[in-house]
PDB file of C-alpha atoms in Angstrom:
ATOM      1  CA  PHE A 909      36.710  20.291  67.114  1.00 53.00           C
ATOM      2  CA  HIS A 910      40.672  18.576  68.341  1.00 59.00           C
ATOM      3  CA  HIS A 911      41.988  21.724  69.834  1.00 63.00           C
ATOM      4  CA  GLN A 912      44.261  20.448  72.892  1.00 68.00           C
ATOM      5  CA  VAL A 913      45.084  22.230  76.047  1.00 66.00           C
ATOM      6  CA  PHE A 914      48.011  20.849  77.990  1.00 64.00           C
ATOM      7  CA  ARG A 915      48.223  21.947  82.275  1.00 66.00           C
ATOM      8  CA  GLU A 916      50.853  21.422  84.640  1.00 66.00           C
ATOM      9  CA  GLY A 917      49.560  21.602  87.940  1.00 61.00           C
ATOM     10  CA  TRP A 918      49.078  20.026  91.906  1.00 59.00           C
ATOM     11  CA  ARG A 919      47.003  16.631  92.198  1.00 61.00           C
ATOM     12  CA  LEU A 920      47.306  13.726  94.648  1.00 54.00           C
ATOM     13  CA  LYS A 921      48.064  10.622  93.938  1.00 58.00           C
ATOM     14  CA  LYS A 922      45.106   8.263  93.885  1.00 53.00           C
ATOM     15  CA  SER A 923      45.275   4.491  94.671  1.00 50.00           C
ATOM     16  CA  GLN A 924      43.602   2.271  92.991  1.00 49.00           C
ATOM     17  CA  ASP A 925      41.479   1.961  96.055  1.00 50.00           C
ATOM     18  CA  GLN A 926      40.482   5.908  95.834  1.00 50.00           C
ATOM     19  CA  GLU A 927      39.124   5.695  92.140  1.00 48.00           C
ATOM     20  CA  LYS A 928      36.884   8.085  93.865  1.00 49.00           C
ATOM     21  CA  GLU A 929      35.702  11.195  92.401  1.00 49.00           C
ATOM     22  CA  ASP A 930      37.118  14.939  93.582  1.00 47.00           C
ATOM     23  CA  GLY A 931      34.893  15.690  95.559  1.00 49.00           C
ATOM     24  CA  GLU A 932      35.542  13.869  98.563  1.00 58.00           C
ATOM     25  CA  ILE A 933      38.980  15.492  98.698  1.00 62.00           C
ATOM     26  CA  PRO A 934      38.437  18.235 101.367  1.00 63.00           C
ATOM     27  CA  GLU A 935      37.662  21.739  99.761  1.00 68.00           C
ATOM     28  CA  TRP A 936      40.098  23.863 102.383  1.00 61.00           C
ATOM     29  CA  LEU A 937      43.454  21.193 100.980  1.00 60.00           C
ATOM     30  CA  LEU A 938      42.147  21.820  96.421  1.00 63.00           C
ATOM     31  CA  SER A 939      42.191  25.701  97.572  1.00 67.00           C
ATOM     32  CA  ILE A 940      45.767  25.569  99.097  1.00 63.00           C
ATOM     33  CA  ILE A 941      46.627  23.628  95.695  1.00 65.00           C
ATOM     34  CA  ARG A 942      45.058  25.709  93.631  1.00 65.00           C
ATOM     35  CA  PHE A 943      47.334  28.723  95.627  1.00 61.00           C
ATOM     36  CA  LEU A 944      50.402  26.878  95.611  1.00 62.00           C
ATOM     37  CA  GLU A 945      49.991  26.821  91.736  1.00 63.00           C
ATOM     38  CA  SER A 946      49.548  29.944  91.421  1.00 62.00           C
ATOM     39  CA  LEU A 947      52.426  30.975  92.738  1.00 57.00           C
ATOM     40  CA  LYS A 948      54.661  28.472  91.086  1.00 56.00           C
ATOM     41  CA  SER A 949      55.281  31.026  88.518  1.00 53.00           C
ATOM     42  CA  ASP A 950      56.670  33.916  90.589  1.00 53.00           C
ATOM     43  CA  LYS A 951      58.511  32.178  92.833  1.00 53.00           C
ATOM     44  CA  GLU A 952      60.552  30.126  89.942  1.00 54.00           C
ATOM     45  CA  GLU A 953      60.908  34.474  88.391  1.00 53.00           C
ATOM     46  CA  ALA A 954      61.741  35.836  91.591  1.00 55.00           C
ATOM     47  CA  SER A 955      64.064  32.547  93.554  1.00 58.00           C
ATOM     48  CA  GLN A 956      67.140  33.416  92.126  1.00 56.00           C
ATOM     49  CA  VAL A 957      67.184  38.033  92.336  1.00 56.00           C
ATOM     50  CA  SER A 958      65.709  36.866  96.516  1.00 63.00           C
ATOM     51  CA  LEU A 959      69.026  34.194  96.908  1.00 63.00           C
ATOM     52  CA  ALA A 960      71.440  37.000  95.082  1.00 67.00           C
ATOM     53  CA  ARG A 961      69.939  39.257  97.291  1.00 70.00           C
ATOM     54  CA  VAL A 962      69.946  37.265 100.820  1.00 66.00           C
ATOM     55  CA  LEU A 963      73.426  35.893  99.927  1.00 73.00           C
ATOM     56  CA  GLU A 964      74.119  39.429  98.841  1.00 75.00           C
ATOM     57  CA  VAL A 965      73.496  40.845 102.702  1.00 73.00           C
ATOM     58  CA  PHE A 966      74.811  38.362 104.420  1.00 74.00           C
ATOM     59  CA  LEU A 967      78.219  39.111 102.831  1.00 81.00           C
ATOM     60  CA  TRP A 968      77.936  42.209 104.348  1.00 80.00           C
ATOM     61  CA  LEU A 969      77.215  41.517 107.234  1.00 81.00           C
ATOM     62  CA  GLY A 970      80.219  38.609 107.970  1.00 81.00           C
ATOM     63  CA  ALA A 971      82.314  41.569 106.625  1.00 83.00           C
ATOM     64  CA  ALA A 972      81.402  43.663 109.488  1.00 82.00           C
ATOM     65  CA  LEU A 973      81.299  41.484 111.574  1.00 84.00           C
ATOM     66  CA  LEU A 974      85.179  40.126 110.528  1.00 86.00           C
ATOM     67  CA  ILE A 975      85.971  43.845 111.150  1.00 88.00           C
ATOM     68  CA  ALA A 976      84.512  44.939 114.567  1.00 84.00           C
ATOM     69  CA  ILE A 977      85.910  41.361 115.841  1.00 86.00           C
ATOM     70  CA  VAL A 978      89.412  42.759 114.318  1.00 84.00           C
ATOM     71  CA  ILE A 979      89.193  45.900 115.820  1.00 85.00           C
ATOM     72  CA  ARG A 980      87.618  44.649 119.518  1.00 80.00           C
ATOM     73  CA  LEU A 981      90.826  42.014 118.942  1.00 78.00           C
ATOM     74  CA  LEU A 982      93.168  45.477 119.187  1.00 77.00           C
ATOM     75  CA  PHE A 983      91.755  46.925 120.779  1.00 71.00           C
ATOM     76  CA  ARG A 984      92.050  44.555 124.085  1.00 71.00           C
ATOM     77  CA  TYR A 985      95.353  43.513 123.227  1.00 66.00           C
ATOM     78  CA  ARG A 986      96.641  46.880 122.821  1.00 63.00           C
ATOM     79  CA  HIS A 987      98.929  47.296 125.483  1.00 59.00           C
ATOM     80  CA  VAL A 988     100.417  43.841 124.199  1.00 56.00           C
ATOM     81  CA  PHE A 989     101.519  45.756 120.903  1.00 57.00           C
ATOM     82  CA  LYS A 990     103.119  48.347 122.760  1.00 58.00           C
ATOM     83  CA  VAL A 991     105.147  46.419 125.497  1.00 54.00           C
ATOM     84  CA  ASN A 992     106.354  44.107 122.514  1.00 55.00           C
ATOM     85  CA  ALA A 993     106.978  47.025 120.355  1.00 57.00           C
ATOM     86  CA  SER A 994     108.931  48.954 122.810  1.00 56.00           C
ATOM     87  CA  SER A 995     110.938  45.791 123.951  1.00 51.00           C
ATOM     88  CA  ARG A 996     112.188  44.766 120.180  1.00 56.00           C
ATOM     89  CA  SER A 997     113.162  49.025 120.096  1.00 51.00           C
ATOM     90  CA  LYS A 998     115.478  48.402 124.056  1.00 48.00           C
ATOM     91  CA  GLN A 999     117.190  45.194 122.065  1.00 47.00           C
ATOM     92  CA  GLN A1000     117.807  47.149 119.083  1.00 46.00           C
ATOM     93  CA  VAL A1001     119.361  49.853 120.956  1.00 49.00           C
ATOM     94  CA  GLU A1002     121.280  47.531 123.648  1.00 51.00           C
ATOM     95  CA  ILE A1003     122.472  45.304 121.603  1.00 63.00           C
ATOM     96  CA  VAL A1004     125.037  48.063 118.885  1.00 76.00           C
ATOM     97  CA  PRO A1005     128.329  47.800 120.974  1.00 84.00           C
ATOM     98  CA  ASP A1006     130.202  50.825 122.340  1.00 88.00           C
ATOM     99  CA  VAL A1007     133.381  49.591 120.992  1.00 89.00           C
ATOM    100  CA  LEU A1008     134.642  47.217 118.285  1.00 90.00           C
ATOM    101  CA  PHE A1009     138.675  45.607 118.476  1.00 85.00           C
ATOM    102  CA  GLY A1010     139.546  48.206 120.510  1.00 88.00           C
ATOM    103  CA  LEU A1011     137.920  51.545 119.105  1.00 89.00           C
ATOM    104  CA  ASP A1012     135.631  53.691 120.297  1.00 91.00           C
ATOM    105  CA  VAL A1013     132.230  53.475 117.297  1.00 91.00           C
ATOM    106  CA  ARG A1014     130.027  56.059 119.484  1.00 91.00           C
ATOM    107  CA  LYS A1015     128.898  58.084 117.705  1.00 90.00           C
ATOM    108  CA  SER A1016     128.369  60.631 119.815  1.00 91.00           C
ATOM    109  CA  SER A1017     132.848  60.311 120.279  1.00 92.00           C
ATOM    110  CA  LEU A1018     132.944  60.954 115.924  1.00 93.00           C
ATOM    111  CA  PRO A1019     133.284  64.862 115.235  1.00 92.00           C
ATOM    112  CA  ASP A1020     130.712  66.374 112.877  1.00 89.00           C
ATOM    113  CA  ASP A1021     132.812  66.846 110.004  1.00 92.00           C
ATOM    114  CA  VAL A1022     134.560  63.373 110.030  1.00 93.00           C
ATOM    115  CA  ALA A1023     136.426  63.582 106.189  1.00 93.00           C
ATOM    116  CA  GLY A1024     138.068  67.569 107.344  1.00 93.00           C
ATOM    117  CA  GLN A1025     139.295  65.640 110.275  1.00 95.00           C
ATOM    118  CA  VAL A1026     140.731  63.193 108.571  1.00 95.00           C
ATOM    119  CA  LEU A1027     142.799  64.655 106.256  1.00 94.00           C
ATOM    120  CA  ILE A1028     143.925  67.181 109.341  1.00 95.00           C
ATOM    121  CA  LEU A1029     145.647  64.192 110.842  1.00 95.00           C
ATOM    122  CA  TRP A1030     147.095  63.005 108.158  1.00 94.00           C
ATOM    123  CA  LYS A1031     148.422  66.710 107.534  1.00 94.00           C
ATOM    124  CA  GLN A1032     149.748  66.467 111.552  1.00 94.00           C
ATOM    125  CA  GLY A1033     151.110  62.937 110.591  1.00 93.00           C
ATOM    126  CA  LYS A1034     149.247  60.993 112.731  1.00 94.00           C
ATOM    127  CA  GLN A1035     148.345  58.426 109.461  1.00 93.00           C
ATOM    128  CA  ARG A1036     147.557  55.486 111.704  1.00 93.00           C
ATOM    129  CA  ASP A1037     144.571  58.468 113.679  1.00 94.00           C
ATOM    130  CA  ALA A1038     143.656  59.248 110.470  1.00 94.00           C
ATOM    131  CA  VAL A1039     142.722  55.736 109.501  1.00 95.00           C
ATOM    132  CA  GLY A1040     141.642  55.280 112.297  1.00 94.00           C
ATOM    133  CA  LEU A1041     138.524  57.924 112.974  1.00 95.00           C
ATOM    134  CA  LEU A1042     137.454  57.509 108.907  1.00 95.00           C
ATOM    135  CA  TYR A1043     137.423  53.539 110.195  1.00 95.00           C
ATOM    136  CA  ARG A1044     136.195  53.945 112.799  1.00 94.00           C
ATOM    137  CA  ALA A1045     133.540  56.130 111.875  1.00 94.00           C
ATOM    138  CA  MET A1046     132.340  53.771 109.248  1.00 94.00           C
ATOM    139  CA  LEU A1047     131.601  51.148 111.375  1.00 93.00           C
ATOM    140  CA  SER A1048     129.286  53.529 113.456  1.00 92.00           C
ATOM    141  CA  GLN A1049     127.297  54.573 110.252  1.00 91.00           C
ATOM    142  CA  LEU A1050     126.938  51.088 109.537  1.00 91.00           C
ATOM    143  CA  MET A1051     125.644  49.884 112.402  1.00 90.00           C
ATOM    144  CA  ASN A1052     123.599  53.122 113.293  1.00 88.00           C
ATOM    145  CA  SER A1053     122.076  54.594 110.273  1.00 86.00           C
ATOM    146  CA  TYR A1054     122.227  50.693 107.661  1.00 86.00           C
ATOM    147  CA  GLY A1055     120.685  49.269 111.003  1.00 86.00           C
ATOM    148  CA  PHE A1056     123.795  46.169 110.761  1.00 88.00           C
ATOM    149  CA  ARG A1057     124.615  44.539 114.136  1.00 87.00           C
ATOM    150  CA  PHE A1058     127.910  43.785 115.017  1.00 88.00           C
ATOM    151  CA  ASP A1059     128.759  41.626 118.178  1.00 86.00           C
ATOM    152  CA  HIS A1060     131.800  42.693 120.592  1.00 84.00           C
ATOM    153  CA  SER A1061     133.106  39.651 120.241  1.00 85.00           C
ATOM    154  CA  SER A1062     132.761  40.433 115.850  1.00 85.00           C
ATOM    155  CA  THR A1063     136.400  40.850 114.179  1.00 90.00           C
ATOM    156  CA  GLU A1064     136.996  43.083 111.306  1.00 92.00           C
ATOM    157  CA  LEU A1065     136.823  40.312 109.083  1.00 91.00           C
ATOM    158  CA  GLU A1066     133.303  39.252 110.365  1.00 91.00           C
ATOM    159  CA  CYS A1067     132.010  42.742 109.624  1.00 91.00           C
ATOM    160  CA  VAL A1068     132.833  42.947 106.048  1.00 92.00           C
ATOM    161  CA  VAL A1069     131.280  39.277 105.720  1.00 92.00           C
ATOM    162  CA  ILE A1070     128.104  40.926 107.393  1.00 91.00           C
ATOM    163  CA  VAL A1071     128.196  43.932 104.681  1.00 91.00           C
ATOM    164  CA  GLN A1072     128.532  41.630 101.606  1.00 90.00           C
ATOM    165  CA  ALA A1073     125.554  39.225 102.135  1.00 88.00           C
ATOM    166  CA  SER A1074     123.026  42.230 102.518  1.00 84.00           C
ATOM    167  CA  TYR A1075     121.649  43.914  99.914  1.00 78.00           C
ATOM    168  CA  HIS A1076     123.473  47.040 100.293  1.00 77.00           C
ATOM    169  CA  SER A1077     125.376  47.259  97.175  1.00 76.00           C
ATOM    170  CA  ALA A1078     127.331  50.569  97.329  1.00 75.00           C
ATOM    171  CA  ILE A1079     128.737  50.270 100.481  1.00 88.00           C
ATOM    172  CA  LYS A1080     129.785  46.587  99.891  1.00 90.00           C
ATOM    173  CA  LYS A1081     133.135  47.473  98.081  1.00 90.00           C
ATOM    174  CA  TYR A1082     133.657  50.420 100.431  1.00 92.00           C
ATOM    175  CA  VAL A1083     133.918  48.743 103.802  1.00 93.00           C
ATOM    176  CA  HIS A1084     135.523  45.732 101.897  1.00 93.00           C
ATOM    177  CA  GLN A1085     138.074  48.224 100.517  1.00 93.00           C
ATOM    178  CA  LEU A1086     138.415  51.193 103.648  1.00 95.00           C
ATOM    179  CA  THR A1087     139.188  47.394 105.874  1.00 94.00           C
ATOM    180  CA  MET A1088     141.453  46.531 104.053  1.00 95.00           C
ATOM    181  CA  VAL A1089     143.211  49.325 105.014  1.00 95.00           C
ATOM    182  CA  TRP A1090     143.367  49.678 108.852  1.00 94.00           C
ATOM    183  CA  GLN A1091     144.388  45.678 109.027  1.00 93.00           C
ATOM    184  CA  LYS A1092     147.657  46.893 106.801  1.00 92.00           C
ATOM    185  CA  ILE A1093     147.809  50.111 109.274  1.00 92.00           C
ATOM    186  CA  ALA A1094     147.091  47.727 112.231  1.00 89.00           C
ATOM    187  CA  TYR A1095     148.541  44.474 111.851  1.00 90.00           C
ATOM    188  CA  ALA A1096     151.639  45.383 109.092  1.00 89.00           C
ATOM    189  CA  HIS A1097     152.241  49.040 110.062  1.00 90.00           C
ATOM    190  CA  VAL A1098     152.066  49.523 105.911  1.00 92.00           C
ATOM    191  CA  PHE A1099     150.422  52.605 105.100  1.00 92.00           C
ATOM    192  CA  PRO A1100     147.899  54.467 102.098  1.00 91.00           C
ATOM    193  CA  ASP A1101     149.684  57.214 100.554  1.00 92.00           C
ATOM    194  CA  GLU A1102     147.848  60.569 100.282  1.00 92.00           C
ATOM    195  CA  GLN A1103     145.834  60.398  97.283  1.00 93.00           C
ATOM    196  CA  GLN A1104     144.376  56.662  98.474  1.00 93.00           C
ATOM    197  CA  LEU A1105     143.097  58.490 101.375  1.00 93.00           C
ATOM    198  CA  GLN A1106     142.058  61.137 100.339  1.00 93.00           C
ATOM    199  CA  GLN A1107     139.291  59.329  97.795  1.00 94.00           C
ATOM    200  CA  LEU A1108     138.466  57.070 100.391  1.00 93.00           C
ATOM    201  CA  CYS A1109     137.386  60.507 102.252  1.00 93.00           C
ATOM    202  CA  ILE A1110     135.735  61.242  99.561  1.00 92.00           C
ATOM    203  CA  GLU A1111     133.622  57.986  98.691  1.00 91.00           C
ATOM    204  CA  TRP A1112     133.247  58.177 102.727  1.00 90.00           C
ATOM    205  CA  GLN A1113     131.004  61.950 101.831  1.00 88.00           C
ATOM    206  CA  ILE A1114     128.750  60.030  99.637  1.00 85.00           C
ATOM    207  CA  MET A1115     128.446  56.981 102.409  1.00 81.00           C
ATOM    208  CA  GLU A1116     126.925  59.724 104.561  1.00 79.00           C
ATOM    209  CA  ARG A1117     125.202  61.703 102.314  1.00 74.00           C
ATOM    210  CA  HIS A1118     123.248  58.944 100.295  1.00 64.00           C
ATOM    211  CA  GLU A1119     122.309  57.551 104.311  1.00 58.00           C
ATOM    212  CA  SER A1120     121.182  60.845 105.676  1.00 52.00           C
TER     213      SER A1120
END
């Protein structure tokens, strides 16, 4: 009837010396072959889904294992982190000098109202003390509030350079200006006028409020 049927399946390869009938092949082997043929199509359809699920399970297991390892390590070496944190904190406290250029820059040595006390000293004719107090307060603020680190051997200009190299653009101009005023008083005995001092006090209050 000219009707053709094409079938695909598993079949044992026969050599020239084995051109015998299929009846010589063990029945149990033929049963296994037929069973594998019936599963072939189902396996092809489900293989991708099964593989994706297996990979997903392994990924979740790997993530959970990694988190568990990190938590275990953090818990195991927690004392090391505490020691390092405390040592860094102690070092930061120790490197803050109490005296710079012969000036007391301790925060405890400053009055609560720096600008007000500066103006009082100026009115009393103590111009050097007035500017010196404002300059000391600025240095203390830079170290204790802004985090700058000056050495005991640092000079006034070295402190200015350190501030100029930072990202604190709002205070760079003020630090440079007040330092120049202080150096003129300390080394050349040249005093600013009262208006300039008042402006420095106003800018100091802005600097102080900005950090607080």
